Short mmCIF file of C-alpha atoms and ligand atoms in Angstrom, two decimals:
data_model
loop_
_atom_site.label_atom_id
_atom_site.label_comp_id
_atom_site.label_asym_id
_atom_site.label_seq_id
_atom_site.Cartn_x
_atom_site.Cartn_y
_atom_site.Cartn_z
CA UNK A 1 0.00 0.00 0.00
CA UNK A 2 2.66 2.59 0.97
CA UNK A 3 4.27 1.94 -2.37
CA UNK A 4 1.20 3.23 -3.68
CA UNK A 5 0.77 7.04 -1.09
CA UNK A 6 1.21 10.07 -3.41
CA UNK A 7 4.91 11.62 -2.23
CA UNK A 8 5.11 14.41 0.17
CA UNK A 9 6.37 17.90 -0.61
CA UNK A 10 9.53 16.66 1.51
CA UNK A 11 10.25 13.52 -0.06
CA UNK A 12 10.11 14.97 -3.37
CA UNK A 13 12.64 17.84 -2.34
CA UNK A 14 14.80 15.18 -0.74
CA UNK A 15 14.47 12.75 -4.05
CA UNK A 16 15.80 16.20 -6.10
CA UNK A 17 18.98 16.57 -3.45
CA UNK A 18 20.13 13.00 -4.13
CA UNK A 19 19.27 13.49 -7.95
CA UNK A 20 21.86 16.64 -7.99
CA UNK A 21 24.28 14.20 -6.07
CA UNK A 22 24.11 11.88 -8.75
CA UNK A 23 24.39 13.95 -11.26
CA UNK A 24 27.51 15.43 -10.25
CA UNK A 25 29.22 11.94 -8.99
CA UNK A 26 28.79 11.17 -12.63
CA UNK A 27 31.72 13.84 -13.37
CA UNK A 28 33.96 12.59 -11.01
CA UNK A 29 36.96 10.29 -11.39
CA UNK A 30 35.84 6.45 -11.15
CA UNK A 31 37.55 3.22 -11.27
CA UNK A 32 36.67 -0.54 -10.50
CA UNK A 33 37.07 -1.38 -6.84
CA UNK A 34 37.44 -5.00 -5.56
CA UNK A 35 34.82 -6.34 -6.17
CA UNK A 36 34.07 -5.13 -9.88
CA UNK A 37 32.05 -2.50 -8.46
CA UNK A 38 32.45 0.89 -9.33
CA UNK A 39 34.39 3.26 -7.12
CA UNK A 40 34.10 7.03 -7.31
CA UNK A 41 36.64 9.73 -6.41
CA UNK A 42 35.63 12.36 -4.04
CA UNK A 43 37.72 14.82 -1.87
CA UNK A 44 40.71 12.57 -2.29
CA UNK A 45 39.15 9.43 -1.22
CA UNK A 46 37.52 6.44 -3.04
CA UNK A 47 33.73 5.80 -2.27
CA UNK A 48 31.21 3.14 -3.49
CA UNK A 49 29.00 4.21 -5.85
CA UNK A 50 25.82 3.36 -3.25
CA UNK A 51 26.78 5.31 -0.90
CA UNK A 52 28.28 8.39 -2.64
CA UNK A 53 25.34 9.97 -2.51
CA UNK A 54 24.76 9.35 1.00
CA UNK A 55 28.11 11.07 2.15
CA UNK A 56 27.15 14.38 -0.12
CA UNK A 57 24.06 14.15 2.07
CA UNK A 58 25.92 14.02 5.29
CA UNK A 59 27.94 16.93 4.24
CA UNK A 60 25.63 19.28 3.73
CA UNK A 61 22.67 18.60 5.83
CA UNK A 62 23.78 16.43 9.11
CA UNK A 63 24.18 18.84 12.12
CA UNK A 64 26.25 16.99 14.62
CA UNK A 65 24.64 18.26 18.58
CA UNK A 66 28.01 18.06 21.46
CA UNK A 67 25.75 15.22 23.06
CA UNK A 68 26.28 12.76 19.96
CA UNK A 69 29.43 10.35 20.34
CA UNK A 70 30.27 9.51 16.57
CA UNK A 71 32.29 6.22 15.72
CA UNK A 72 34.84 6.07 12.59
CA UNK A 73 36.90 3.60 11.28
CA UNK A 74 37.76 2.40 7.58
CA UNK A 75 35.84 -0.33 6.40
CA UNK A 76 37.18 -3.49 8.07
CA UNK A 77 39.01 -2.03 11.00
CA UNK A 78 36.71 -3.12 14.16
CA UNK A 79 33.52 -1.07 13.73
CA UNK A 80 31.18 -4.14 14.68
CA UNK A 81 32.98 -4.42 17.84
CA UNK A 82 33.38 -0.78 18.78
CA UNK A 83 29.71 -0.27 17.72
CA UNK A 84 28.94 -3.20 20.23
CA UNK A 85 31.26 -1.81 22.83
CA UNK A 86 29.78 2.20 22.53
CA UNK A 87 26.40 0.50 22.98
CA UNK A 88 26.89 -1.25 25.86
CA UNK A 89 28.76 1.04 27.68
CA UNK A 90 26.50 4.17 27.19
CA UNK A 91 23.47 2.09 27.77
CA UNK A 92 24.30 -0.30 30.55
CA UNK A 93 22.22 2.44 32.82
CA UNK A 94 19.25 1.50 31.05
CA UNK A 95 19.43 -2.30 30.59
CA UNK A 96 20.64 -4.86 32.63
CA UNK A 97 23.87 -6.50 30.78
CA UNK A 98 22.23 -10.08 30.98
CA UNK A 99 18.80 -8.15 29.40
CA UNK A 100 21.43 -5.94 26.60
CA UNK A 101 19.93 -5.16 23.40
CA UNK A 102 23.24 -6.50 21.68
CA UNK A 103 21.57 -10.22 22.77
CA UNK A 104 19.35 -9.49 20.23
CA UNK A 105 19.92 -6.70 17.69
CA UNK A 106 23.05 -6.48 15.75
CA UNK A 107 26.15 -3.69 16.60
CA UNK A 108 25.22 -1.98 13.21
CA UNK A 109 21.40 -1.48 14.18
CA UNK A 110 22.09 -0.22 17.10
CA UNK A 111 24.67 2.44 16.10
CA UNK A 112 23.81 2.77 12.68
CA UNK A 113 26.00 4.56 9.66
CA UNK A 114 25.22 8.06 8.73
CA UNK A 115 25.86 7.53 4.39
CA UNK A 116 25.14 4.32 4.49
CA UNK A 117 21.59 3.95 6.75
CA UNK A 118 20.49 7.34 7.62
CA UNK A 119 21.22 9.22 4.54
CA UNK A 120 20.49 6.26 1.98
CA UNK A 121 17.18 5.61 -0.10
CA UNK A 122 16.58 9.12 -0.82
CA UNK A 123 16.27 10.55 2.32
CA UNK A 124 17.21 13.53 4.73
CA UNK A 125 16.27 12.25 8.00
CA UNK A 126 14.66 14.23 11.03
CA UNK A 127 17.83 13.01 13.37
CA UNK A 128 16.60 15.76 16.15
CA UNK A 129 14.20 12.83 17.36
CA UNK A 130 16.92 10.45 18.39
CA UNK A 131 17.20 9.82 21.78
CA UNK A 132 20.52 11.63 23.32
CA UNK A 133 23.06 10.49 23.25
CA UNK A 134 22.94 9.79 19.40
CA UNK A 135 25.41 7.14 18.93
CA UNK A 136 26.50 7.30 15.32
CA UNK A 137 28.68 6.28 12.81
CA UNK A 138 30.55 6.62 9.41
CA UNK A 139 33.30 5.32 7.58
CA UNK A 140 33.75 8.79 6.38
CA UNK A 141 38.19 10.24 6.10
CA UNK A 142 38.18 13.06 8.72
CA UNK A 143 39.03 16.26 6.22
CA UNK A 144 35.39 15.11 4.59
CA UNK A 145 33.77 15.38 7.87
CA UNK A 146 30.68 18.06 7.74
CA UNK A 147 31.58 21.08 9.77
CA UNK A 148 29.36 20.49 12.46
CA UNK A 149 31.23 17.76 14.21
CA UNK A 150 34.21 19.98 14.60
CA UNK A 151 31.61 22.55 16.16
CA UNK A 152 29.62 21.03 18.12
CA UNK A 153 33.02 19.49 20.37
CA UNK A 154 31.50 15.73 20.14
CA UNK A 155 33.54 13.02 20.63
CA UNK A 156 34.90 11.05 17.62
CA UNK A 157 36.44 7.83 18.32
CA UNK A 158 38.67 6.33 15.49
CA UNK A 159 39.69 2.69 15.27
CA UNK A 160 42.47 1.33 13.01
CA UNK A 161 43.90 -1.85 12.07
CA UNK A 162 47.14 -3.09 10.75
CA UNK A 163 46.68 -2.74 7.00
CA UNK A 164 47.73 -6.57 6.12
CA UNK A 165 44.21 -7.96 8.90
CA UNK A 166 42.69 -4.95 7.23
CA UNK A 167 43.12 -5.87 3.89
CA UNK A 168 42.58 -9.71 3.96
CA UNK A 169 39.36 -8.65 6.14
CA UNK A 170 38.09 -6.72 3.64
CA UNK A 171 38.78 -9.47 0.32
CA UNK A 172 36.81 -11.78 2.48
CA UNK A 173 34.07 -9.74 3.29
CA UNK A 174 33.43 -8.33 -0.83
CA UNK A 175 33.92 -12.08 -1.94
CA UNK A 176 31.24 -12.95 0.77
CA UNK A 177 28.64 -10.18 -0.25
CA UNK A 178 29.47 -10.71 -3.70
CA UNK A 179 25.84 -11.87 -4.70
CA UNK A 180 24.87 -9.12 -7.59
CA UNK A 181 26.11 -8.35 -11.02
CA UNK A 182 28.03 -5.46 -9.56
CA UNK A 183 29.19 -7.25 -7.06
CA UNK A 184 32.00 -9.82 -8.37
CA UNK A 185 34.66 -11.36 -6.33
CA UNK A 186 38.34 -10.50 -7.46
CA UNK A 187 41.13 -12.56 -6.86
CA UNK A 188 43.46 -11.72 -4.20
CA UNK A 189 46.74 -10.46 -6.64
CA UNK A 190 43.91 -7.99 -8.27
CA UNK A 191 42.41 -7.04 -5.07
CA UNK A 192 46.14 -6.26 -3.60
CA UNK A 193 47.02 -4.25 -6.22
CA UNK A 194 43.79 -1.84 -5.97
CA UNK A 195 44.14 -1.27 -2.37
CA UNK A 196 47.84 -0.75 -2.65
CA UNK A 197 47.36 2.28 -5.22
CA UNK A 198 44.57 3.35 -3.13
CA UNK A 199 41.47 2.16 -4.57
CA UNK A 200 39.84 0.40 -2.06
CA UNK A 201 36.48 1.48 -0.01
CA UNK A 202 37.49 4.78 1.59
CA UNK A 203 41.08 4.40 0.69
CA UNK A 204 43.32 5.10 0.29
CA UNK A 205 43.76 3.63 3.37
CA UNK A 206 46.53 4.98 5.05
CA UNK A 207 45.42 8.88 4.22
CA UNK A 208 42.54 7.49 6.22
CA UNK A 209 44.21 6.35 9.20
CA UNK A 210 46.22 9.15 9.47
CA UNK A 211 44.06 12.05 8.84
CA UNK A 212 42.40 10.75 12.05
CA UNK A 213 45.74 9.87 13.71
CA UNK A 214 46.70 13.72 13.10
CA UNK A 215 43.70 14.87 14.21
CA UNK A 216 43.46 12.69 17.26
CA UNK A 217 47.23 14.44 18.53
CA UNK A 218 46.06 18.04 17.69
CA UNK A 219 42.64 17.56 19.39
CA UNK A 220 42.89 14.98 21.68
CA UNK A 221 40.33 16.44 23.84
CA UNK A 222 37.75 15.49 20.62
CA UNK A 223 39.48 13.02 18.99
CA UNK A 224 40.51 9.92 19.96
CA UNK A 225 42.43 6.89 17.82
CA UNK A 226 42.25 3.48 19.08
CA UNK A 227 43.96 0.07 17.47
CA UNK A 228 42.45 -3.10 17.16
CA UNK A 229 45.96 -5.14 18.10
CA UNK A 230 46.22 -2.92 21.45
CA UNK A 231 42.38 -3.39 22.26
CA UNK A 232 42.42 -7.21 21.55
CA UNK A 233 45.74 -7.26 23.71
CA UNK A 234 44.60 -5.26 26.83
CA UNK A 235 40.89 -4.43 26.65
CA UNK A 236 40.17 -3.67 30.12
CA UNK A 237 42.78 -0.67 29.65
CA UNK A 238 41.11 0.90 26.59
CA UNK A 239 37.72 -0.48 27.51
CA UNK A 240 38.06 2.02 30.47
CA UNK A 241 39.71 5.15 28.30
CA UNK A 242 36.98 4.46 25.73
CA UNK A 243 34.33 4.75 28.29
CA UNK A 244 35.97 7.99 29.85
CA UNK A 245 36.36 9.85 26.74
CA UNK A 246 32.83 9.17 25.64
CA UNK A 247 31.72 10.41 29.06
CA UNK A 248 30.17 7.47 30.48
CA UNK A 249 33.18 6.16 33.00
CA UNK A 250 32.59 3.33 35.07
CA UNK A 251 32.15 4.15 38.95
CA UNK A 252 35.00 2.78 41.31
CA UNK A 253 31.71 0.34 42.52
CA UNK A 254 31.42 -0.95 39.06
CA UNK A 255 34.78 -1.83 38.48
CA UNK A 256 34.92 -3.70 41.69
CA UNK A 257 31.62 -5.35 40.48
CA UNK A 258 33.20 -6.51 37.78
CA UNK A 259 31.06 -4.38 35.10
CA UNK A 260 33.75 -3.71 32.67
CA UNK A 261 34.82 -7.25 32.46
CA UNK A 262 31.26 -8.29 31.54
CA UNK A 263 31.20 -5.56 28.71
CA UNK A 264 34.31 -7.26 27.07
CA UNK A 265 32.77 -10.95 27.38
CA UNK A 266 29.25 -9.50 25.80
CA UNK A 267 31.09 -7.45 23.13
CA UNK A 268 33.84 -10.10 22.47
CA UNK A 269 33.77 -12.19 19.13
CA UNK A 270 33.04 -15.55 20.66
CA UNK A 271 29.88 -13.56 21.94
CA UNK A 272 28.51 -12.24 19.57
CA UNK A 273 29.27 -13.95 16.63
CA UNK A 274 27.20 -17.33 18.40
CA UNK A 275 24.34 -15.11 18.98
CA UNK A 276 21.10 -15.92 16.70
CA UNK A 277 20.87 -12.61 15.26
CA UNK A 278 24.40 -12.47 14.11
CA UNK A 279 24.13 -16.16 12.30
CA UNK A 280 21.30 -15.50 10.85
CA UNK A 281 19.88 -12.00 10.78
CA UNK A 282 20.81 -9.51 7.84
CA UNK A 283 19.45 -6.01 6.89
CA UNK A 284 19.86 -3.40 4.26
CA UNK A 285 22.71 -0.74 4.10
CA UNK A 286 21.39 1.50 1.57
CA UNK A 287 20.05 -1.13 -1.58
CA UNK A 288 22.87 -3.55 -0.53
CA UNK A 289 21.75 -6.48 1.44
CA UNK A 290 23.98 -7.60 4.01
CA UNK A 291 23.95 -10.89 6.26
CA UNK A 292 25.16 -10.28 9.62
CA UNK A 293 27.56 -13.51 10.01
CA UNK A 294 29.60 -11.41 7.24
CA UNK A 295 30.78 -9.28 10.23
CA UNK A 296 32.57 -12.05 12.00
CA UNK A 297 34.90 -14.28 10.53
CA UNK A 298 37.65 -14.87 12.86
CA UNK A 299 38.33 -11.81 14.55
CA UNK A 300 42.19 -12.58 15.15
CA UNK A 301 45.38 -10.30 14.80
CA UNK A 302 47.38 -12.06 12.17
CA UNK A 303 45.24 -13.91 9.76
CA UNK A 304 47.22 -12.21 6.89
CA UNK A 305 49.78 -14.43 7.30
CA UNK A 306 47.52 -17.41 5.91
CA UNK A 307 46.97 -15.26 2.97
CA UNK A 308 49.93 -13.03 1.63
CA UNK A 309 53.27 -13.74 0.01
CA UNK A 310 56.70 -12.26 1.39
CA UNK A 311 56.40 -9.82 -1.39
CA UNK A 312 53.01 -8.72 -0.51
CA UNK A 313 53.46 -8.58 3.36
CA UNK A 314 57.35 -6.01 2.04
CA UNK A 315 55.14 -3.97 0.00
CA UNK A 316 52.37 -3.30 2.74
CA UNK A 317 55.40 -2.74 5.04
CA UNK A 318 56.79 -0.37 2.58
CA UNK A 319 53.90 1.44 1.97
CA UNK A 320 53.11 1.60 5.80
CA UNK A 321 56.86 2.72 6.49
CA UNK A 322 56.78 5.68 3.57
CA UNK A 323 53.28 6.97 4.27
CA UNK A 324 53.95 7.40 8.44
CA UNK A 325 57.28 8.50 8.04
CA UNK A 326 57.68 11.18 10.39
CA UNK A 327 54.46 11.14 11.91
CA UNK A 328 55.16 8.41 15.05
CA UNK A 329 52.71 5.85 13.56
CA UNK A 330 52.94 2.45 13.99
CA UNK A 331 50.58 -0.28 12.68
CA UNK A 332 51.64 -3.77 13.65
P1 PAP B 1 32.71 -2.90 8.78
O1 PAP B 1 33.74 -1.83 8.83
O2 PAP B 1 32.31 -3.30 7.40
O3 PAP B 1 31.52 -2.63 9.65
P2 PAP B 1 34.23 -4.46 10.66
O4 PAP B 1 33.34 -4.83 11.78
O5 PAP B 1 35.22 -3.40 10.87
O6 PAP B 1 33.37 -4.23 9.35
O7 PAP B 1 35.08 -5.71 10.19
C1 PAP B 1 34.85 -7.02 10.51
C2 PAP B 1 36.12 -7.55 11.14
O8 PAP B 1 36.02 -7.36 12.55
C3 PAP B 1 36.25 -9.02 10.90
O9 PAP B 1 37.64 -9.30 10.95
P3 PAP B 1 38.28 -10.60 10.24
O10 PAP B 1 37.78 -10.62 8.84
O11 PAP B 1 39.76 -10.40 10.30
O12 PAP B 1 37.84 -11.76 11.04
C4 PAP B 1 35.51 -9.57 12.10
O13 PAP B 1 35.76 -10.91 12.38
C5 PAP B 1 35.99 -8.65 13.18
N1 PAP B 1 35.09 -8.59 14.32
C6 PAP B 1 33.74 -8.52 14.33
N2 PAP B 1 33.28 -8.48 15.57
C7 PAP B 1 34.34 -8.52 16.39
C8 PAP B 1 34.48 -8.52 17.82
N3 PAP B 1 33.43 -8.49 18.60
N4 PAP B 1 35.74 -8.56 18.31
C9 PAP B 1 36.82 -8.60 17.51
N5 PAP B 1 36.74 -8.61 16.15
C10 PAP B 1 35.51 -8.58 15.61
#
């Protein structure tokens, strides 16, 4: 039936927005990405067509309020588990851990994507009815960012990965979604190569990572950068910096109760990734359907050795070494 309801005056002046959007992605720079989908150049980075759009949206209409908390990462980097992590710790005041919403809804419903949920289908989205805090997030390079988040003061928390788990992640996951025309898997060599020279989903990668790395040392205050290795390797430590920075710390009482330890066991891959939902729920990020069990494979530092030759694992290195020269980065 809804199909059916004549459009409102708003609908039709958001379906006009995303028309100009298209229209002017169609003069920019393109290439194939991974997956024999098309990749389009904006502002330096390299977006999927789908959710182009959805990122011109975010630029010029999302107004970021100093209450939201606003999770970033590059495709592949730990955003399921710092989604999972955000949610639990800002809402363990209003639901029991055993009675969390993560037992039954996946990370990415809960915190969902700006250009990729929000700002997809057409739409410009009344955000102001959100309950506070809005817990939000985008895969989107920091010097793309719309305005208001460097207004408003919000926190942005950034997680990176080594680029070798990163990559290997990310092959995986575009072979595993790889179910339309559009979407085709490539083999690893091909895929390498394209993320190497940049063209990969929000690549090039390592302008990604350090944009936020930069920003995270000149505002720390609003910015802060986080690494998967270092989280899997000591999460009570950053479990507990995470929580500060966000402005929900845990009380001396709830440390002694043991409340950060049962975050990391709810929000920890074994967890979740046995959970119903996440075997075998999926839902829609813009037109793309997704299943959830795509979002955990193994969850280890490492994998990449399983997958890349010398040569590949030297020119990652390389790449890694050149592009952080100077700037006190490490990746493992
Ligand atoms: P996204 O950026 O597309 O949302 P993202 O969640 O960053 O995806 O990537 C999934 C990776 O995080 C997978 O890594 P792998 O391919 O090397 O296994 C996935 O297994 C891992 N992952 C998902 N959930 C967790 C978790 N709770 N703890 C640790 N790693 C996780």
């Amino acid at each position: 039936m809804a199909d059916f309801a004549p459009k409102t005056i708003e609908e039709v002046k958001d379906e006009r927005t995303y028309q100009r959007y298209t229209e002017i992605m169609a003069t920019l720079p393109r290439e194939r990405g991974f997956a024999q989908d098309l990749l389009y150049q904006h502002q330096g980075f390299w977006y999927w067509d789908r959710y182009l759009p959805g990122v011109m949206a975010v630029q010029n209409h999302f107004i970021a309020q100093p209450s939201d908390v606003l999770l970033v990462s590059t495709p592949k980097c730990g955003t399921t588990w710092l989604k999972s992590l955000i949610s639990a710790i800002c809402n363990r005041k209003l639901h029991p851990l055993t009675q969390s919403p993560l037992l039954t809804v996946n990370p990415h419903q809960l915190v969902p994507f700006l250009e990729a949920d929000l700002y997809a289908n057409n739409q410009i989205p009344d955000l102001d009815i959100l309950p506070s805090p809005r817990l939000l997030a985008t895969h989107m390079p920091y010097s793309s960012l719309p305005q208001s988040v460097f207004d408003s003061g919000c926190p942005v928390v950034y997680i990176s990965r080594n680029p070798k788990d990163t990559f290997v992640s990310m092959w995986h996951f575009l072979n595993k979604i790889s179910t339309k025309e559009s979407i085709m898997p490539s083999t690893v060599e091909e895929a390498f190569e394209m993320f190497c020279n940049g063209a990969s989903l929000y690549g090039p990668f390592w302008d990604h990572v350090l944009e936020y790395w930069r920003a995270s040392i000149e505002r720390p205050q609003y910015v802060m950068f986080l690494k998967y290795e270092e989280m899997q390797a000591e999460a009570l430590v950053h479990v507990k910096r995470l929580a500060e920075f966000i402005r929900c710390p845990f009380s001396l009482e709830e440390e002694k109760e043991g409340v950060v330890d049962e975050i990391i066991r709810l929000c920890s891959f074994q967890n979740l990734s046995r959970l119903d939902i996440n075997k075998t729920g999926q839902a829609s990020f813009g037109d793309t359907h997704i299943k959830f069990n795509t979002f955990f494979r193994k969850g280890k530092v490492g994998d990449w050795s399983n997958y890349l030759t010398p040569e590949m694992i030297d020119r990652l290195d390389q790449i890694s070494k050149q592009k952080f020269h100077g700037y006190g980065l490490t990746l493992y």
